[in-house]
Amino acid sequence: MTNLSSNGEFFTDSNGRDFLKRIRNYRKDWDLDIHEEVAGNYYPLNLGIYLKDNKTEFSLLVDRPLGGSSIFDGELELMLHRRLLHDDGRGVGEAINETVCINGTNSCEGLTVSLHLHG
């Protein structure tokens, strides 16, 4: 969370090439009817996402494809992966339980990602 006054605007990369301005709950090409505010404001990321106001910019660069959004002003969030212990009835037909196991042991854990801050 930051103290940026982002006014519902954030920027996501377009397939790692350029950054596109996103406005929460708005699409310039059609009248948007949001039924799921979080899902309706998520975008695919290959390179990064950022917020800015008239004084400051806050950027997150990613090292793998994932989803990102700014659901609240001054905040960015990333979706690393979904983990469902039971089928949600939305077409996959099975639970989504991605785990990583340590070779030679019976130890398996859900996927994790570490964050490194530079600045």
JSON list of C-alpha atoms in Angstrom, two decimals:
[
{"chain": "A", "resi": 1, "resn": "MET", "atom": "CA", "xyz": [0.00, 0.00, 0.00]},
{"chain": "A", "resi": 2, "resn": "THR", "atom": "CA", "xyz": [1.20, 3.50, -0.79]},
{"chain": "A", "resi": 3, "resn": "ASN", "atom": "CA", "xyz": [-0.13, 6.99, -0.16]},
{"chain": "A", "resi": 4, "resn": "LEU", "atom": "CA", "xyz": [-0.37, 7.75, -3.89]},
{"chain": "A", "resi": 5, "resn": "SER", "atom": "CA", "xyz": [-3.55, 9.43, -5.10]},
{"chain": "A", "resi": 6, "resn": "SER", "atom": "CA", "xyz": [-4.00, 7.23, -8.17]},
{"chain": "A", "resi": 7, "resn": "ASN", "atom": "CA", "xyz": [-7.67, 8.15, -8.79]},
{"chain": "A", "resi": 8, "resn": "GLY", "atom": "CA", "xyz": [-8.58, 4.70, -10.09]},
{"chain": "A", "resi": 9, "resn": "GLU", "atom": "CA", "xyz": [-5.81, 4.71, -12.71]},
{"chain": "A", "resi": 10, "resn": "PHE", "atom": "CA", "xyz": [-2.96, 2.24, -13.09]},
{"chain": "A", "resi": 11, "resn": "PHE", "atom": "CA", "xyz": [-0.78, 0.99, -15.92]},
{"chain": "A", "resi": 12, "resn": "THR", "atom": "CA", "xyz": [-0.07, -2.56, -17.10]},
{"chain": "A", "resi": 13, "resn": "ASP", "atom": "CA", "xyz": [2.22, -3.81, -19.81]},
{"chain": "A", "resi": 14, "resn": "SER", "atom": "CA", "xyz": [0.87, -4.90, -23.18]},
{"chain": "A", "resi": 15, "resn": "ASN", "atom": "CA", "xyz": [2.63, -8.22, -23.81]},
{"chain": "A", "resi": 16, "resn": "GLY", "atom": "CA", "xyz": [5.91, -6.82, -22.49]},
{"chain": "A", "resi": 17, "resn": "ARG", "atom": "CA", "xyz": [6.02, -4.01, -25.06]},
{"chain": "A", "resi": 18, "resn": "ASP", "atom": "CA", "xyz": [4.33, -0.81, -23.91]},
{"chain": "A", "resi": 19, "resn": "PHE", "atom": "CA", "xyz": [2.29, 0.19, -20.87]},
{"chain": "A", "resi": 20, "resn": "LEU", "atom": "CA", "xyz": [-1.44, 0.80, -21.18]},
{"chain": "A", "resi": 21, "resn": "LYS", "atom": "CA", "xyz": [-3.46, 3.10, -18.94]},
{"chain": "A", "resi": 22, "resn": "ARG", "atom": "CA", "xyz": [-6.20, 1.20, -17.07]},
{"chain": "A", "resi": 23, "resn": "ILE", "atom": "CA", "xyz": [-9.10, 2.88, -15.31]},
{"chain": "A", "resi": 24, "resn": "ARG", "atom": "CA", "xyz": [-10.87, 0.87, -12.63]},
{"chain": "A", "resi": 25, "resn": "ASN", "atom": "CA", "xyz": [-14.43, -0.13, -13.65]},
{"chain": "A", "resi": 26, "resn": "TYR", "atom": "CA", "xyz": [-14.16, 1.56, -17.07]},
{"chain": "A", "resi": 27, "resn": "ARG", "atom": "CA", "xyz": [-13.51, 0.57, -20.70]},
{"chain": "A", "resi": 28, "resn": "LYS", "atom": "CA", "xyz": [-13.28, 3.29, -23.34]},
{"chain": "A", "resi": 29, "resn": "ASP", "atom": "CA", "xyz": [-14.59, 1.00, -26.12]},
{"chain": "A", "resi": 30, "resn": "TRP", "atom": "CA", "xyz": [-17.87, -0.11, -24.53]},
{"chain": "A", "resi": 31, "resn": "ASP", "atom": "CA", "xyz": [-20.24, 0.49, -21.62]},
{"chain": "A", "resi": 32, "resn": "LEU", "atom": "CA", "xyz": [-18.89, -1.76, -18.91]},
{"chain": "A", "resi": 33, "resn": "ASP", "atom": "CA", "xyz": [-21.33, -3.56, -16.62]},
{"chain": "A", "resi": 34, "resn": "ILE", "atom": "CA", "xyz": [-19.24, -4.90, -13.71]},
{"chain": "A", "resi": 35, "resn": "HIS", "atom": "CA", "xyz": [-20.66, -7.86, -11.81]},
{"chain": "A", "resi": 36, "resn": "GLU", "atom": "CA", "xyz": [-17.39, -8.92, -10.16]},
{"chain": "A", "resi": 37, "resn": "GLU", "atom": "CA", "xyz": [-15.33, -5.86, -9.34]},
{"chain": "A", "resi": 38, "resn": "VAL", "atom": "CA", "xyz": [-12.10, -7.67, -8.55]},
{"chain": "A", "resi": 39, "resn": "ALA", "atom": "CA", "xyz": [-12.12, -10.08, -11.51]},
{"chain": "A", "resi": 40, "resn": "GLY", "atom": "CA", "xyz": [-13.34, -7.35, -13.87]},
{"chain": "A", "resi": 41, "resn": "ASN", "atom": "CA", "xyz": [-10.31, -5.21, -13.11]},
{"chain": "A", "resi": 42, "resn": "TYR", "atom": "CA", "xyz": [-7.53, -7.80, -13.37]},
{"chain": "A", "resi": 43, "resn": "TYR", "atom": "CA", "xyz": [-5.16, -7.77, -16.35]},
{"chain": "A", "resi": 44, "resn": "PRO", "atom": "CA", "xyz": [-2.44, -10.14, -17.55]},
{"chain": "A", "resi": 45, "resn": "LEU", "atom": "CA", "xyz": [1.12, -9.03, -16.78]},
{"chain": "A", "resi": 46, "resn": "ASN", "atom": "CA", "xyz": [4.30, -10.11, -18.51]},
{"chain": "A", "resi": 47, "resn": "LEU", "atom": "CA", "xyz": [6.58, -7.23, -17.51]},
{"chain": "A", "resi": 48, "resn": "GLY", "atom": "CA", "xyz": [4.98, -5.12, -14.79]},
{"chain": "A", "resi": 49, "resn": "ILE", "atom": "CA", "xyz": [2.39, -2.78, -13.36]},
{"chain": "A", "resi": 50, "resn": "TYR", "atom": "CA", "xyz": [2.62, 0.71, -11.90]},
{"chain": "A", "resi": 51, "resn": "LEU", "atom": "CA", "xyz": [0.74, 3.54, -10.18]},
{"chain": "A", "resi": 52, "resn": "LYS", "atom": "CA", "xyz": [1.52, 7.23, -10.28]},
{"chain": "A", "resi": 53, "resn": "ASP", "atom": "CA", "xyz": [0.29, 10.59, -9.10]},
{"chain": "A", "resi": 54, "resn": "ASN", "atom": "CA", "xyz": [1.61, 14.09, -9.80]},
{"chain": "A", "resi": 55, "resn": "LYS", "atom": "CA", "xyz": [4.68, 13.54, -7.57]},
{"chain": "A", "resi": 56, "resn": "THR", "atom": "CA", "xyz": [5.51, 9.84, -7.36]},
{"chain": "A", "resi": 57, "resn": "GLU", "atom": "CA", "xyz": [5.51, 6.59, -9.34]},
{"chain": "A", "resi": 58, "resn": "PHE", "atom": "CA", "xyz": [5.43, 3.10, -7.81]},
{"chain": "A", "resi": 59, "resn": "SER", "atom": "CA", "xyz": [6.37, 0.20, -10.12]},
{"chain": "A", "resi": 60, "resn": "LEU", "atom": "CA", "xyz": [6.41, -3.58, -9.78]},
{"chain": "A", "resi": 61, "resn": "LEU", "atom": "CA", "xyz": [8.35, -5.61, -12.32]},
{"chain": "A", "resi": 62, "resn": "VAL", "atom": "CA", "xyz": [7.58, -9.32, -12.54]},
{"chain": "A", "resi": 63, "resn": "ASP", "atom": "CA", "xyz": [9.73, -12.30, -13.49]},
{"chain": "A", "resi": 64, "resn": "ARG", "atom": "CA", "xyz": [6.86, -14.54, -14.67]},
{"chain": "A", "resi": 65, "resn": "PRO", "atom": "CA", "xyz": [3.42, -14.06, -16.24]},
{"chain": "A", "resi": 66, "resn": "LEU", "atom": "CA", "xyz": [0.70, -13.36, -13.69]},
{"chain": "A", "resi": 67, "resn": "GLY", "atom": "CA", "xyz": [-2.34, -11.17, -13.11]},
{"chain": "A", "resi": 68, "resn": "GLY", "atom": "CA", "xyz": [-2.38, -7.72, -11.60]},
{"chain": "A", "resi": 69, "resn": "SER", "atom": "CA", "xyz": [-4.69, -4.91, -10.62]},
{"chain": "A", "resi": 70, "resn": "SER", "atom": "CA", "xyz": [-5.25, -1.86, -8.46]},
{"chain": "A", "resi": 71, "resn": "ILE", "atom": "CA", "xyz": [-8.53, -2.55, -6.67]},
{"chain": "A", "resi": 72, "resn": "PHE", "atom": "CA", "xyz": [-8.07, 0.39, -4.27]},
{"chain": "A", "resi": 73, "resn": "ASP", "atom": "CA", "xyz": [-6.29, 3.71, -4.87]},
{"chain": "A", "resi": 74, "resn": "GLY", "atom": "CA", "xyz": [-2.63, 3.62, -3.87]},
{"chain": "A", "resi": 75, "resn": "GLU", "atom": "CA", "xyz": [-2.52, -0.20, -3.89]},
{"chain": "A", "resi": 76, "resn": "LEU", "atom": "CA", "xyz": [-1.29, -2.83, -6.34]},
{"chain": "A", "resi": 77, "resn": "GLU", "atom": "CA", "xyz": [-2.00, -6.52, -6.08]},
{"chain": "A", "resi": 78, "resn": "LEU", "atom": "CA", "xyz": [-0.72, -9.54, -7.96]},
{"chain": "A", "resi": 79, "resn": "MET", "atom": "CA", "xyz": [-2.32, -12.96, -8.45]},
{"chain": "A", "resi": 80, "resn": "LEU", "atom": "CA", "xyz": [0.45, -15.52, -8.34]},
{"chain": "A", "resi": 81, "resn": "HIS", "atom": "CA", "xyz": [-1.67, -18.62, -8.89]},
{"chain": "A", "resi": 82, "resn": "ARG", "atom": "CA", "xyz": [-5.01, -20.06, -7.89]},
{"chain": "A", "resi": 83, "resn": "ARG", "atom": "CA", "xyz": [-5.24, -22.76, -5.29]},
{"chain": "A", "resi": 84, "resn": "LEU", "atom": "CA", "xyz": [-8.54, -24.55, -4.81]},
{"chain": "A", "resi": 85, "resn": "LEU", "atom": "CA", "xyz": [-8.70, -27.63, -2.64]},
{"chain": "A", "resi": 86, "resn": "HIS", "atom": "CA", "xyz": [-12.09, -28.60, -4.15]},
{"chain": "A", "resi": 87, "resn": "ASP", "atom": "CA", "xyz": [-13.42, -28.29, -7.70]},
{"chain": "A", "resi": 88, "resn": "ASP", "atom": "CA", "xyz": [-15.24, -24.96, -8.07]},
{"chain": "A", "resi": 89, "resn": "GLY", "atom": "CA", "xyz": [-17.57, -26.22, -10.82]},
{"chain": "A", "resi": 90, "resn": "ARG", "atom": "CA", "xyz": [-16.22, -23.76, -13.41]},
{"chain": "A", "resi": 91, "resn": "GLY", "atom": "CA", "xyz": [-14.99, -26.22, -16.02]},
{"chain": "A", "resi": 92, "resn": "VAL", "atom": "CA", "xyz": [-11.67, -27.67, -14.87]},
{"chain": "A", "resi": 93, "resn": "GLY", "atom": "CA", "xyz": [-13.33, -30.72, -13.29]},
{"chain": "A", "resi": 94, "resn": "GLU", "atom": "CA", "xyz": [-10.75, -31.07, -10.53]},
{"chain": "A", "resi": 95, "resn": "ALA", "atom": "CA", "xyz": [-9.14, -29.18, -7.67]},
{"chain": "A", "resi": 96, "resn": "ILE", "atom": "CA", "xyz": [-6.27, -26.85, -8.52]},
{"chain": "A", "resi": 97, "resn": "ASN", "atom": "CA", "xyz": [-3.64, -27.63, -5.92]},
{"chain": "A", "resi": 98, "resn": "GLU", "atom": "CA", "xyz": [-0.25, -26.68, -7.30]},
{"chain": "A", "resi": 99, "resn": "THR", "atom": "CA", "xyz": [2.52, -27.88, -5.03]},
{"chain": "A", "resi": 100, "resn": "VAL", "atom": "CA", "xyz": [6.26, -28.29, -5.14]},
{"chain": "A", "resi": 101, "resn": "CYS", "atom": "CA", "xyz": [7.91, -31.35, -3.60]},
{"chain": "A", "resi": 102, "resn": "ILE", "atom": "CA", "xyz": [11.47, -31.60, -2.33]},
{"chain": "A", "resi": 103, "resn": "ASN", "atom": "CA", "xyz": [13.32, -34.46, -4.03]},
{"chain": "A", "resi": 104, "resn": "GLY", "atom": "CA", "xyz": [13.88, -37.51, -1.86]},
{"chain": "A", "resi": 105, "resn": "THR", "atom": "CA", "xyz": [11.38, -36.48, 0.81]},
{"chain": "A", "resi": 106, "resn": "ASN", "atom": "CA", "xyz": [7.65, -36.66, 1.28]},
{"chain": "A", "resi": 107, "resn": "SER", "atom": "CA", "xyz": [7.51, -32.91, 1.89]},
{"chain": "A", "resi": 108, "resn": "CYS", "atom": "CA", "xyz": [5.21, -31.03, -0.51]},
{"chain": "A", "resi": 109, "resn": "GLU", "atom": "CA", "xyz": [4.05, -27.43, -0.05]},
{"chain": "A", "resi": 110, "resn": "GLY", "atom": "CA", "xyz": [1.96, -24.91, -1.93]},
{"chain": "A", "resi": 111, "resn": "LEU", "atom": "CA", "xyz": [3.86, -22.71, -4.37]},
{"chain": "A", "resi": 112, "resn": "THR", "atom": "CA", "xyz": [5.45, -19.58, -2.91]},
{"chain": "A", "resi": 113, "resn": "VAL", "atom": "CA", "xyz": [7.15, -16.57, -4.43]},
{"chain": "A", "resi": 114, "resn": "SER", "atom": "CA", "xyz": [9.57, -14.25, -2.67]},
{"chain": "A", "resi": 115, "resn": "LEU", "atom": "CA", "xyz": [9.61, -10.48, -2.95]},
{"chain": "A", "resi": 116, "resn": "HIS", "atom": "CA", "xyz": [12.86, -8.53, -3.25]},
{"chain": "A", "resi": 117, "resn": "LEU", "atom": "CA", "xyz": [12.68, -4.77, -2.71]},
{"chain": "A", "resi": 118, "resn": "HIS", "atom": "CA", "xyz": [15.27, -2.53, -4.31]},
{"chain": "A", "resi": 119, "resn": "GLY", "atom": "CA", "xyz": [15.50, 1.17, -3.88]}
]
